[in-house]
Coordinates of C-alpha atoms in Angstrom, one line a residue:
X501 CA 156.5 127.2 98.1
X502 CA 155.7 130.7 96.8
X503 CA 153.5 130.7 93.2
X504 CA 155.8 131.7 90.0
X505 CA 154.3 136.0 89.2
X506 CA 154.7 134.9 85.7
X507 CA 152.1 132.1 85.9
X508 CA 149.0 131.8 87.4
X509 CA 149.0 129.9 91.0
X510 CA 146.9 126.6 91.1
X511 CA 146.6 125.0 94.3
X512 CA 145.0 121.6 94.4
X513 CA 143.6 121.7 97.4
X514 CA 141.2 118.8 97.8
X515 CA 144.1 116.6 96.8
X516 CA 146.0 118.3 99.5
X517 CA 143.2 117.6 102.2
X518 CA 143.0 113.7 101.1
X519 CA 146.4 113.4 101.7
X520 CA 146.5 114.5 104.8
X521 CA 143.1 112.4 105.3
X522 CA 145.5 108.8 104.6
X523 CA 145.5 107.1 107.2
X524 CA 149.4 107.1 106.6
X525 CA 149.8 110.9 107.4
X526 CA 147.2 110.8 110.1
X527 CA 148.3 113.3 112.7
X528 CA 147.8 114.7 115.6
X529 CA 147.8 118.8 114.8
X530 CA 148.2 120.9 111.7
X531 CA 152.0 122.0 111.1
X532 CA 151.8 125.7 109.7
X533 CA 153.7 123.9 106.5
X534 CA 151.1 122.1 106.5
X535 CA 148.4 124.9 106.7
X536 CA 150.1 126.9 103.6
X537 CA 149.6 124.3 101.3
X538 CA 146.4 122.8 101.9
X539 CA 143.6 125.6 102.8
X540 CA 142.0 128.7 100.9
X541 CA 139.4 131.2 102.1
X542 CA 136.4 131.9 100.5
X543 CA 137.4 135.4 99.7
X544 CA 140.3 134.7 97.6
X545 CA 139.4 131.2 96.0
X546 CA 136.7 130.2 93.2
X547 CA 135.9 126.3 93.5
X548 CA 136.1 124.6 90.8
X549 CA 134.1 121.1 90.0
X550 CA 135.7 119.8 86.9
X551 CA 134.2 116.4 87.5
X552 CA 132.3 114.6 84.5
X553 CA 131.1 111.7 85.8
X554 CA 131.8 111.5 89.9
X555 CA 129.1 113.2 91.4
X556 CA 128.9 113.6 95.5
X557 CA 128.3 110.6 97.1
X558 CA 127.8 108.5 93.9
X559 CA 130.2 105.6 95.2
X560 CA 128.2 102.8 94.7
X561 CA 127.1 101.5 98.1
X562 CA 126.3 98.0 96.7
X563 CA 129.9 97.5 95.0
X564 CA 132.7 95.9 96.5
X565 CA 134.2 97.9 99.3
X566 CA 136.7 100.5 98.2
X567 CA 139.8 101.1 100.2
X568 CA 140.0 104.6 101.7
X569 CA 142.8 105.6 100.2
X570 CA 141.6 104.5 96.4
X571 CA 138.4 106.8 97.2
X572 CA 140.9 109.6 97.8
X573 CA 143.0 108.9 94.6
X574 CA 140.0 109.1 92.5
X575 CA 138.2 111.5 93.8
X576 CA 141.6 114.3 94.1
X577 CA 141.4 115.0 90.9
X578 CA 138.2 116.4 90.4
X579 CA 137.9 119.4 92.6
X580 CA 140.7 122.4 92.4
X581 CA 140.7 126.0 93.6
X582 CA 142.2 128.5 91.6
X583 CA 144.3 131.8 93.3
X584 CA 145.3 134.6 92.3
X585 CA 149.1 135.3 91.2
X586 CA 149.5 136.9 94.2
X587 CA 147.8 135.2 96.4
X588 CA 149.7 133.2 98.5
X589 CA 148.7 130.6 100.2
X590 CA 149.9 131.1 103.8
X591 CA 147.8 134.3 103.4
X592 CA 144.6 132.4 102.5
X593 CA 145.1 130.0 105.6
X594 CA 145.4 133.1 107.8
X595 CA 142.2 134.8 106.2
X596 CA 139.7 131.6 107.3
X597 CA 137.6 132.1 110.4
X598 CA 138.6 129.7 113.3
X599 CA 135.8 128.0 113.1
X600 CA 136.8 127.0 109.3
X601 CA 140.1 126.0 110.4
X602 CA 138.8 124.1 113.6
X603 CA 136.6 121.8 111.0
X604 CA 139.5 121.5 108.8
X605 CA 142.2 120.3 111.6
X606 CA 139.4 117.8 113.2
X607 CA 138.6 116.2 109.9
X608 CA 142.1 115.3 109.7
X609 CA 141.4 112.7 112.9
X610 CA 138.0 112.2 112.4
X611 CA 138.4 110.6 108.9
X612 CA 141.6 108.6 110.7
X613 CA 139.9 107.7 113.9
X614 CA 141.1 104.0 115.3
X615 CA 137.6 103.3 116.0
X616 CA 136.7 103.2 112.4
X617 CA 139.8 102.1 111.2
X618 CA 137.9 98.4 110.3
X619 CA 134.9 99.4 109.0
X620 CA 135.1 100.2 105.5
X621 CA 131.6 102.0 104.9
X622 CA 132.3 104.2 108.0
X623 CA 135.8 105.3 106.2
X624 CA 133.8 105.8 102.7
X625 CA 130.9 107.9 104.9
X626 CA 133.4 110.0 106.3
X627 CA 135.4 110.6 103.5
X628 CA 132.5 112.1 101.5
X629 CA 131.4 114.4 104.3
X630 CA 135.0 115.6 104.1
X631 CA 134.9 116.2 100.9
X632 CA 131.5 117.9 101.1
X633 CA 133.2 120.3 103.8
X634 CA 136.6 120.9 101.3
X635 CA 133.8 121.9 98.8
X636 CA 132.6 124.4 101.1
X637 CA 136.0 125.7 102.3
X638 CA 134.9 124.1 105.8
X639 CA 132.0 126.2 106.7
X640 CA 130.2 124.4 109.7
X641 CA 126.5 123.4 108.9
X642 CA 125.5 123.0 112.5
X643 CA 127.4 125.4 114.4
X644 CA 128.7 128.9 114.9
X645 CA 131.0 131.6 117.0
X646 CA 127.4 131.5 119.4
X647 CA 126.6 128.0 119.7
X648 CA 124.1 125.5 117.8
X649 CA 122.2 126.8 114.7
X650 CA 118.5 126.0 115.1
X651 CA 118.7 123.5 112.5
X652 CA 120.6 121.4 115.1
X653 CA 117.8 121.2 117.3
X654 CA 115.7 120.5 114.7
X655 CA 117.3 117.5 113.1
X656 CA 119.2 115.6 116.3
X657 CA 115.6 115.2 117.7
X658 CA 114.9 113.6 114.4
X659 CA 117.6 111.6 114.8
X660 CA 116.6 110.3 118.4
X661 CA 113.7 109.1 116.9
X662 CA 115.0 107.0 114.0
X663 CA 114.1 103.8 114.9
X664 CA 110.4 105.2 114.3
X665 CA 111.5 105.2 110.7
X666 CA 112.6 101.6 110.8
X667 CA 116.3 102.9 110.8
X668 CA 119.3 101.9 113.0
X669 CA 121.6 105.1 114.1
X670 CA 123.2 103.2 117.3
X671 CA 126.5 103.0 116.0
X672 CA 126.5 106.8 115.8
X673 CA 126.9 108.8 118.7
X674 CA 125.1 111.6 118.8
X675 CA 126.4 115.1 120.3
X676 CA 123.9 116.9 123.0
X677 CA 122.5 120.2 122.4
X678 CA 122.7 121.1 125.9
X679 CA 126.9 121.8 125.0
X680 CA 126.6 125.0 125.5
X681 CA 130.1 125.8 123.0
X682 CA 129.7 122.7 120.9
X683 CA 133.1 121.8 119.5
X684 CA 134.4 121.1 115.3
X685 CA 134.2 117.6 116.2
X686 CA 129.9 118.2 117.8
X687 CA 129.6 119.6 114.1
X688 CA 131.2 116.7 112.2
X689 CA 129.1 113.9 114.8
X690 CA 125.9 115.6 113.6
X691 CA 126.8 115.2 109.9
X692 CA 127.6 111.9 110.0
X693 CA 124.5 111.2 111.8
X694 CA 122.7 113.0 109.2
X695 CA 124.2 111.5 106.1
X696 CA 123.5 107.9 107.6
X697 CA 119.7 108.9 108.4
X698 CA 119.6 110.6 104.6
X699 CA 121.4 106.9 102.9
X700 CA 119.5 104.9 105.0
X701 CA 116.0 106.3 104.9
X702 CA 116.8 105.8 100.7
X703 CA 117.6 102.4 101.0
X704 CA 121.5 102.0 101.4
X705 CA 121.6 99.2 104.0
X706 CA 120.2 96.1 101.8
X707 CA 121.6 95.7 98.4
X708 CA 118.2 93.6 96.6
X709 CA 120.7 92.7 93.7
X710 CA 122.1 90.7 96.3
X711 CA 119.3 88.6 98.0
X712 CA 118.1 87.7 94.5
X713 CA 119.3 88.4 90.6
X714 CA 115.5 88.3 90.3
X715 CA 115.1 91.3 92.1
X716 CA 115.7 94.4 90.0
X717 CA 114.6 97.1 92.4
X718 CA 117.0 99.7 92.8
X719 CA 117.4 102.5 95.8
X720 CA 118.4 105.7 94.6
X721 CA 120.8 106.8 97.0
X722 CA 121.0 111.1 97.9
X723 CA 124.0 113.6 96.6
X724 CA 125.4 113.4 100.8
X725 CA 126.9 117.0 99.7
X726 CA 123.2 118.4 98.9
X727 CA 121.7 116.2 101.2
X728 CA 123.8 118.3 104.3
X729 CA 123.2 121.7 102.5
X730 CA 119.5 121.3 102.2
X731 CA 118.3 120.1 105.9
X732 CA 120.7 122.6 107.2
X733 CA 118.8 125.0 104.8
X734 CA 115.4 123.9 106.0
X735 CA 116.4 126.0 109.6
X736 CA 113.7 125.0 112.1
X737 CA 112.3 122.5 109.3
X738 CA 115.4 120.7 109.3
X739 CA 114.5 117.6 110.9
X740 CA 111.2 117.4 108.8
X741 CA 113.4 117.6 105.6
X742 CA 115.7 115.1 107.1
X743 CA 112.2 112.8 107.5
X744 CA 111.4 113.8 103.8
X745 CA 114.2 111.0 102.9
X746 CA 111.8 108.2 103.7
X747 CA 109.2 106.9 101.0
X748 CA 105.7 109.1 101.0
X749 CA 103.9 106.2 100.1
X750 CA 100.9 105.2 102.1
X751 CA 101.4 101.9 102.7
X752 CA 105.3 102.7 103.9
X753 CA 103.5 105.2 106.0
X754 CA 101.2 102.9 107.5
X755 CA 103.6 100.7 108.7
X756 CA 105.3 103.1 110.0
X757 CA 102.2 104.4 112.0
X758 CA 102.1 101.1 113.6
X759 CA 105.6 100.8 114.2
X760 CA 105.2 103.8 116.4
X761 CA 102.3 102.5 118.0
X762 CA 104.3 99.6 119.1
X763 CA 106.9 101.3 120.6
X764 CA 104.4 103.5 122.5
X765 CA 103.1 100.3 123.8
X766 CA 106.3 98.5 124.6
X767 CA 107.4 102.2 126.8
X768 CA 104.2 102.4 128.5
X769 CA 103.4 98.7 129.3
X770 CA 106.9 97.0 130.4
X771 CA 105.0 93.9 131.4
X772 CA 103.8 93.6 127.7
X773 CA 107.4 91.5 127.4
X774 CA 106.6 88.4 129.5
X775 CA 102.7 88.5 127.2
X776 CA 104.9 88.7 124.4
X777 CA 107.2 85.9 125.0
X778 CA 104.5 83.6 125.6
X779 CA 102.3 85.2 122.4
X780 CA 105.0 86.4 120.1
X781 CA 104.3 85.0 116.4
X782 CA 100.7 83.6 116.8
X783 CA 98.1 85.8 114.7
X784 CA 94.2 85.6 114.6
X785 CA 93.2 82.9 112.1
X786 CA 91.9 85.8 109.5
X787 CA 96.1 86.8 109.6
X788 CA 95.3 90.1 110.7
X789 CA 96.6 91.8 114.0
X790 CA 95.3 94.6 116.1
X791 CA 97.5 96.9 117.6
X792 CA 96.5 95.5 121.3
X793 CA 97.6 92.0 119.9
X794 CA 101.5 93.5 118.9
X795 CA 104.4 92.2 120.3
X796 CA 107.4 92.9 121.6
X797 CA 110.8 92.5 122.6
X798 CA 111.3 89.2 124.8
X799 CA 113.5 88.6 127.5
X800 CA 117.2 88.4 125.4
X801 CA 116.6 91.6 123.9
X802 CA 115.6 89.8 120.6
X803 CA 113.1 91.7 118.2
X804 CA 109.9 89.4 117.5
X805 CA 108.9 88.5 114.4
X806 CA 106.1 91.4 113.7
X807 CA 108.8 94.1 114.7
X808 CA 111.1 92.6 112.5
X809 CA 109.2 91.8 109.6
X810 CA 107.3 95.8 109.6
X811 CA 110.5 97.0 109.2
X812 CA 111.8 94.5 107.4
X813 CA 109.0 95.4 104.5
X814 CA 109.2 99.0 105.2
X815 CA 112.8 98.5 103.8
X816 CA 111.3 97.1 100.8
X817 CA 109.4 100.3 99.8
X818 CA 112.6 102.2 100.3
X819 CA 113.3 100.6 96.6
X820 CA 110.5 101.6 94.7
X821 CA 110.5 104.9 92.9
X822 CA 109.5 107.7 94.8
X823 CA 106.4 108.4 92.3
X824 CA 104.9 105.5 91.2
X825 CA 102.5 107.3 89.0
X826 CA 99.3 109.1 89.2
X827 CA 97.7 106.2 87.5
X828 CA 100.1 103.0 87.7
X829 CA 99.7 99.0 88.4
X830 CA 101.1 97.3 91.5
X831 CA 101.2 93.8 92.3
X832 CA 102.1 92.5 95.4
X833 CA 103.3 88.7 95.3
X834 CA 102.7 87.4 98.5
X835 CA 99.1 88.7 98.1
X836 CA 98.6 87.0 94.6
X837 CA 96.7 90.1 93.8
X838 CA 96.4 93.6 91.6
X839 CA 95.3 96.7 91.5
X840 CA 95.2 99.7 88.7
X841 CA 95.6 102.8 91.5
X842 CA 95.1 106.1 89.7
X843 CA 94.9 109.1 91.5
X844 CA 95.5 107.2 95.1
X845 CA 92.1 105.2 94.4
X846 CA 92.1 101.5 93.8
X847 CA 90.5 101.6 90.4
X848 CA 90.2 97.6 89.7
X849 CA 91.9 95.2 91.6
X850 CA 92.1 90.9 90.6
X851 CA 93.1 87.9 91.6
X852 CA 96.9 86.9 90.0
X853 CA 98.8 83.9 89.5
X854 CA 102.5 84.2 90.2
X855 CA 105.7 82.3 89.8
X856 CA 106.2 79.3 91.6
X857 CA 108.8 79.2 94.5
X858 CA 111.4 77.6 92.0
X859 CA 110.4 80.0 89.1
X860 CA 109.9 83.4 91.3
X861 CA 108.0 86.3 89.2
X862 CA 110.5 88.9 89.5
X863 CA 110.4 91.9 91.6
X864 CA 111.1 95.2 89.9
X865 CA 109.3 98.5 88.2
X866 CA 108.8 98.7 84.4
X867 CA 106.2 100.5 81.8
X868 CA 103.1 99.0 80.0
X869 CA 103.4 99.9 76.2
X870 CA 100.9 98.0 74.8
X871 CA 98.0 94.7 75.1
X872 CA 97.7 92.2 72.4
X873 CA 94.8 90.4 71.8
X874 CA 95.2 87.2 70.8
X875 CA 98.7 86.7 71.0
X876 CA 101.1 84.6 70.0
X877 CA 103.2 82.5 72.7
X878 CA 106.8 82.4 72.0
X879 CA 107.6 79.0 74.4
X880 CA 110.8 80.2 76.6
X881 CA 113.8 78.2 76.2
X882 CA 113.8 76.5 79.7
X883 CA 110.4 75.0 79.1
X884 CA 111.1 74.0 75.5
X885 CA 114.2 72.2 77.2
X886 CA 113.2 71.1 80.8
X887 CA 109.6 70.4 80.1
X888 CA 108.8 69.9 76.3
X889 CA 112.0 67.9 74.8
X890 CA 111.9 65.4 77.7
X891 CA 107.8 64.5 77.1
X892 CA 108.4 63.6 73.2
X893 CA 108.3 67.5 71.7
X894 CA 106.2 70.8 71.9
X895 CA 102.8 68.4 70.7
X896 CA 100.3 69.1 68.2
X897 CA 99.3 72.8 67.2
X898 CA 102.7 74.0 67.8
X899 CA 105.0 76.1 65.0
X900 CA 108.7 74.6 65.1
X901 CA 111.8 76.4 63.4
X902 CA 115.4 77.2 64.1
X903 CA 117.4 80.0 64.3
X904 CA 120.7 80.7 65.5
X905 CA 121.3 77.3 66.4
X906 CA 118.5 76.7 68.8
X907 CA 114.9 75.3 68.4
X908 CA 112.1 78.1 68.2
X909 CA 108.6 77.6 69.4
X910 CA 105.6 79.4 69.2
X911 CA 102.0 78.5 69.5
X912 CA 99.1 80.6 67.5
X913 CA 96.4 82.5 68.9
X914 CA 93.5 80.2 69.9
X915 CA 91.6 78.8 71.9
X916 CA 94.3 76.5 73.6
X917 CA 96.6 78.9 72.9
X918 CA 98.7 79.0 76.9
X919 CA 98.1 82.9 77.2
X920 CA 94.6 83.0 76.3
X921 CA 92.8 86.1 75.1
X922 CA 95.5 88.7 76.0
X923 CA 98.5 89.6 77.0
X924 CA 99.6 92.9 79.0
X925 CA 103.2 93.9 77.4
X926 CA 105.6 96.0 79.2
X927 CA 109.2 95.7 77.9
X928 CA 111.7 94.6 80.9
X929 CA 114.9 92.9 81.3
X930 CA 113.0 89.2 82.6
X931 CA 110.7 88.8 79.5
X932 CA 107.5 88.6 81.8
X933 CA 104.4 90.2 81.1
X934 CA 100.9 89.5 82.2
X935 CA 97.9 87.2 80.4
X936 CA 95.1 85.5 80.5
X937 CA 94.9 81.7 81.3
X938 CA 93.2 78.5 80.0
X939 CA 93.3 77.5 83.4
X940 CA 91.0 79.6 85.2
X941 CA 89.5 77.0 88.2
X942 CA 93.4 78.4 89.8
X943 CA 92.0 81.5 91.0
X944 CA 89.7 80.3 93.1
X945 CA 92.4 78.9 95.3
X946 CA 94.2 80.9 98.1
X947 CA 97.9 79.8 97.4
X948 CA 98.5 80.9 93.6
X949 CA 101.9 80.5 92.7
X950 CA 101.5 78.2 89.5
X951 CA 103.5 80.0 87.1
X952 CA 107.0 79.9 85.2
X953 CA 107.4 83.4 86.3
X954 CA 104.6 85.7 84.5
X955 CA 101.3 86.7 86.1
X956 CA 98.6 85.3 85.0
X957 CA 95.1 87.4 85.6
X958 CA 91.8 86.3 86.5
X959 CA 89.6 89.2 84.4
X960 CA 91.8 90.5 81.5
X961 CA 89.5 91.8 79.6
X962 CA 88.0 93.9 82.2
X963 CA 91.3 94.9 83.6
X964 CA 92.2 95.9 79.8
X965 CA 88.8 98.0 79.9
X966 CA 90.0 100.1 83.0
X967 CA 93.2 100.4 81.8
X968 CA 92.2 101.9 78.0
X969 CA 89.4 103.7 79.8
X970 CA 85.8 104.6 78.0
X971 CA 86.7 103.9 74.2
X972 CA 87.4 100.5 74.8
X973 CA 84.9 98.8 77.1
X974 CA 84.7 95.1 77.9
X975 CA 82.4 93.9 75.0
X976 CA 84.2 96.1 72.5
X977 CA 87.5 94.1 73.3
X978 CA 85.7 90.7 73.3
X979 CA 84.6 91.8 69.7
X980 CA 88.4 91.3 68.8
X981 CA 89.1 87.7 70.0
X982 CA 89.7 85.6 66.8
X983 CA 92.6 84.0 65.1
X984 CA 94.6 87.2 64.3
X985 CA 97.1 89.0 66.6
X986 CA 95.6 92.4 67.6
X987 CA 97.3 94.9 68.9
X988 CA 96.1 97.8 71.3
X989 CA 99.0 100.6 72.0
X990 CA 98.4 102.5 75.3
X991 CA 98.1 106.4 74.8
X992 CA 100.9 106.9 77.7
X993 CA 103.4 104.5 78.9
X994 CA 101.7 102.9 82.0
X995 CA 104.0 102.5 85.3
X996 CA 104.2 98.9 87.0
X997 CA 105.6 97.9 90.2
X998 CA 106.0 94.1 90.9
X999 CA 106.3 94.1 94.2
X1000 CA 106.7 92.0 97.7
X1001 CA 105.3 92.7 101.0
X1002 CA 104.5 89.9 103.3
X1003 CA 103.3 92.3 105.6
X1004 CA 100.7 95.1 105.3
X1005 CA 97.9 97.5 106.7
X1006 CA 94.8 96.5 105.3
X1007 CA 92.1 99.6 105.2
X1008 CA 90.6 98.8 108.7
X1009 CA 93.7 99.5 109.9
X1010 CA 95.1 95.9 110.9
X1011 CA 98.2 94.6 110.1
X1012 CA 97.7 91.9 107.3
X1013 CA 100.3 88.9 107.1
X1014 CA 100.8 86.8 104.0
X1015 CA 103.6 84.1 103.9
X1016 CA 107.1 85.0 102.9
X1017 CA 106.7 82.6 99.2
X1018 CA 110.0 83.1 98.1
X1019 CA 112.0 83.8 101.2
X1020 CA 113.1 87.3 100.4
X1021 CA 111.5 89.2 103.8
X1022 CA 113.5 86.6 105.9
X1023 CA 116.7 87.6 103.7
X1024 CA 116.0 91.4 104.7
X1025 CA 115.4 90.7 108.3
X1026 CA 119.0 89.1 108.6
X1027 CA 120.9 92.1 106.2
X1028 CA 119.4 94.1 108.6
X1029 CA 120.4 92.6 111.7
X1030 CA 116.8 91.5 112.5
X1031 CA 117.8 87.9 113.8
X1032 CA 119.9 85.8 113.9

């Protein structure tokens, strides 16, 4: 249909492209009807992105699966391309290089294939990459009139390597970069391959929210339209920016070092399988392994146990921020420890108490505001209920009141006050914080998971005096215990990460193994296809 010359022409043509990207109109060329209506050149067209909220890929991987075809209805409406009055559109279609049009007529199938047609995140993957193409008026990323672009090079041997990154590409086949005239369909391979390096380097394979509503952690998840335009940017570099999608953080790092090192062994030493079937999941008594001492894959292909579990927990960095902080806290459960890191240097570290396996401390990241001296302990409700109503009441030195209906609790600073001397505050969404404890003789054992769910530390005050820094040494703070809350407000909000790593690489070098307390690593290992 030919544009009114009294109006202006509007041609919707992302909505266009979706249509034709239904599986209903799936077919097997391009009609020129077709052509007219749906494509514009980048000579004659200005794209518009009147979204507000829907920004490229920000489906939410961890939400129910969307049907293809409501991805398309809500996304058509946010991307149009205006004409001229004159333009018309058969014109525009006739006006795109062939190389444009090649990408445009194989996304068509691509998006459709039968292959796919069951697997729901593979149908959302490939809509977004079309959509990140219909943005770009289908100019290739990887390919051109002459061949590959070096950034193909670059990234596919990136790619190859991605189970060095803990990552699992084999349901993506990768084109060769031997084909001397790779094809629309070569191009749209590669950016699939890409975009599922790029989501799950960030994190996208394990939801935490659903291995435990006590796990807040979060991946962020990458923009798949930037995430194509900036490795294909990065030229020769393009496979170290695709790399730049896994955490930077040493410890990730570290196990992936070791990773590597174990699939050097496993290529170089076949034999190493029948040792490791007779040796796979025994450690040295100190829990430490050397590399020499990894194992590998036994005779039914199955991963053992240290394979599984250092990727397992390098998954689990992928859900921390990517800057914890130049000076922040971390904890690691399974270690019952922590350490105040500032500058990439263990400043203090102490022994913790943790939640016990049927009151987990939670894992998530949060800010310290403030330590209180002294402090009050509001009793939670579940131990007012489960614990104090059924034993005859909170018990002398207690304050009891109501409000709203339900009993309130509190007991005053003092010297059998539950907290003790302190209590670390930062604001989050499980009420926890850290304190000191009246019963000290716990940290000298190895296990310590004694807890309702908040960490109890071994040296507050001296943790408190590398926190607050020169103005407030250790005796200075002691010169505040008394009967009167007191109340210490940080200069700058300080980061905390509550974390869980059952496995680790200690500063020797050796891997470190602590037991999986509340069952979480064994929950990755199966989202992930680690066992059975």
């Amino acid at each position: 249909m030919r544009p009114n010359k009294k109006t202006p022409f509007r041609l919707v043509t992302l909505s266009s492209v979706m249509a034709l990207l239904s599986p209903s109109n799936a077919k097997s060329e391009i009609s020129p009807s077709d052509q007219s209506s749906i494509f514009s050149p980048p000579a004659i067209v200005t794209l518009t992105n009147t979204e507000k909220s829907l920004a490229f890929p920000h489906f939410d991987y961890f939400a129910s699966t969307l049907e293809s075809s409501t991805l398309i209805s809500q996304l058509q409406t946010h991307l149009s391309v205006s004409t001229t009055e004159k333009a018309y559109s058969e014109f525009a279609w006739s006006l795109l290089p062939d190389i444009h049009r090649q990408i445009a007529q194989a996304l068509v199938l691509w998006v459709n294939a039968p292959d796919i047609k069951q697997d729901k995140d593979r149908l959302r993957l490939r809509s977004r990459i079309a959509v990140a193409y219909a943005a770009r008026n289908f100019t290739p990323f990887w390919i051109e009139a002459s061949g590959w672009r070096e950034n193909a090079a670059s990234t596919l041997s990136r790619l190859i390597n991605a189970k060095e990154d803990g990552l699992d590409l084999r349901a993506f086949k990768l084109p060769s970069i031997e084909k001397f005239q790779p094809q629309a369909i070569d191009e749209l391979a590669l950016s699939e391959a890409i975009a599922a390096y790029a989501l799950q380097a960030r994190g996208a394979r394990v939801d935490p929210g659903q291995l435990s509503k006590l796990i807040g952690a979060r991946p962020s998840l990458p923009d798949l339209k930037n995430t194509l335009s900036e490795v294909a940017e990065a030229n020769a570099r393009a496979g170290d920016r695709l790399l730049s999608f896994n955490p930077k953080h040493e410890g990730y790092q570290k196990l992936r070092q070791k990773l590597t090192e174990l699939y050097q062994i496993q290529a170089a030493q076949p034999t190493a399988r029948r040792v490791a079937e007779a040796t796979d999941g025994l450690l040295q008594s100190d829990m430490q392994l050397t590399t020499s001492a990894f194992v590998h894959k036994n005779k039914t292909g199955k991963r053992s146990h240290i394979e599984a579990e250092i990727i397992a927990n390098m998954e689990r960095w992928r859900w921390l921020p990517g800057d914890l902080g130049e000076t922040h806290i971390e904890v690691n459960i399974p270690d019952f420890e922590l350490a105040l890191v500032r500058n990439g240097v263990i400043a203090h570290r102490t022994r913790v108490i943790v939640g016990k396996e049927i009151t987990p401390t939670p894992i998530f990241s949060d800010e310290m505001e403030y330590i209180i001296v002294n402090p009050y302990w509001n009793v939670p409700q579940s131990i007012i209920h489960k614990e104090m109503m059924p034993n005859g009441g909170p018990g002398e030195g207690f304050k009891v009141s109501y409000s709203h209906g339900q009993i309130v609790v509190r007991q005053p600073p003092g010297p059998s006050n539950a907290l003790g001397n302190m209590k670390f505050v930062f604001p989050n969404d499980y009420a926890v914080y850290m304190h000191d404890t009246q019963s000290r003789h716990l940290f000298a054992q190895s296990h310590r998971a004694f807890s309702h769910g908040c960490m109890r530390v071994q040296n507050p005050f001296a943790l408190a005096a590398a926190i607050l820094g020169d103005s407030w040494p250790t005796k200075k703070l002691e010169k505040l215990i008394g009967p009167t809350e007191r109340y210490i407000n940080l200069v700058k909000p300080l980061p905390v990460h509550v974390e869980y790593f059952t496995t680790y690489v200690d500063n020797n070098g050796k891997i470190v193994q602590r037991p999986d307390l509340y069952g979480y690593s064994a929950r990755v290992r199966r989202a992930l296809g680690l066992e059975s």
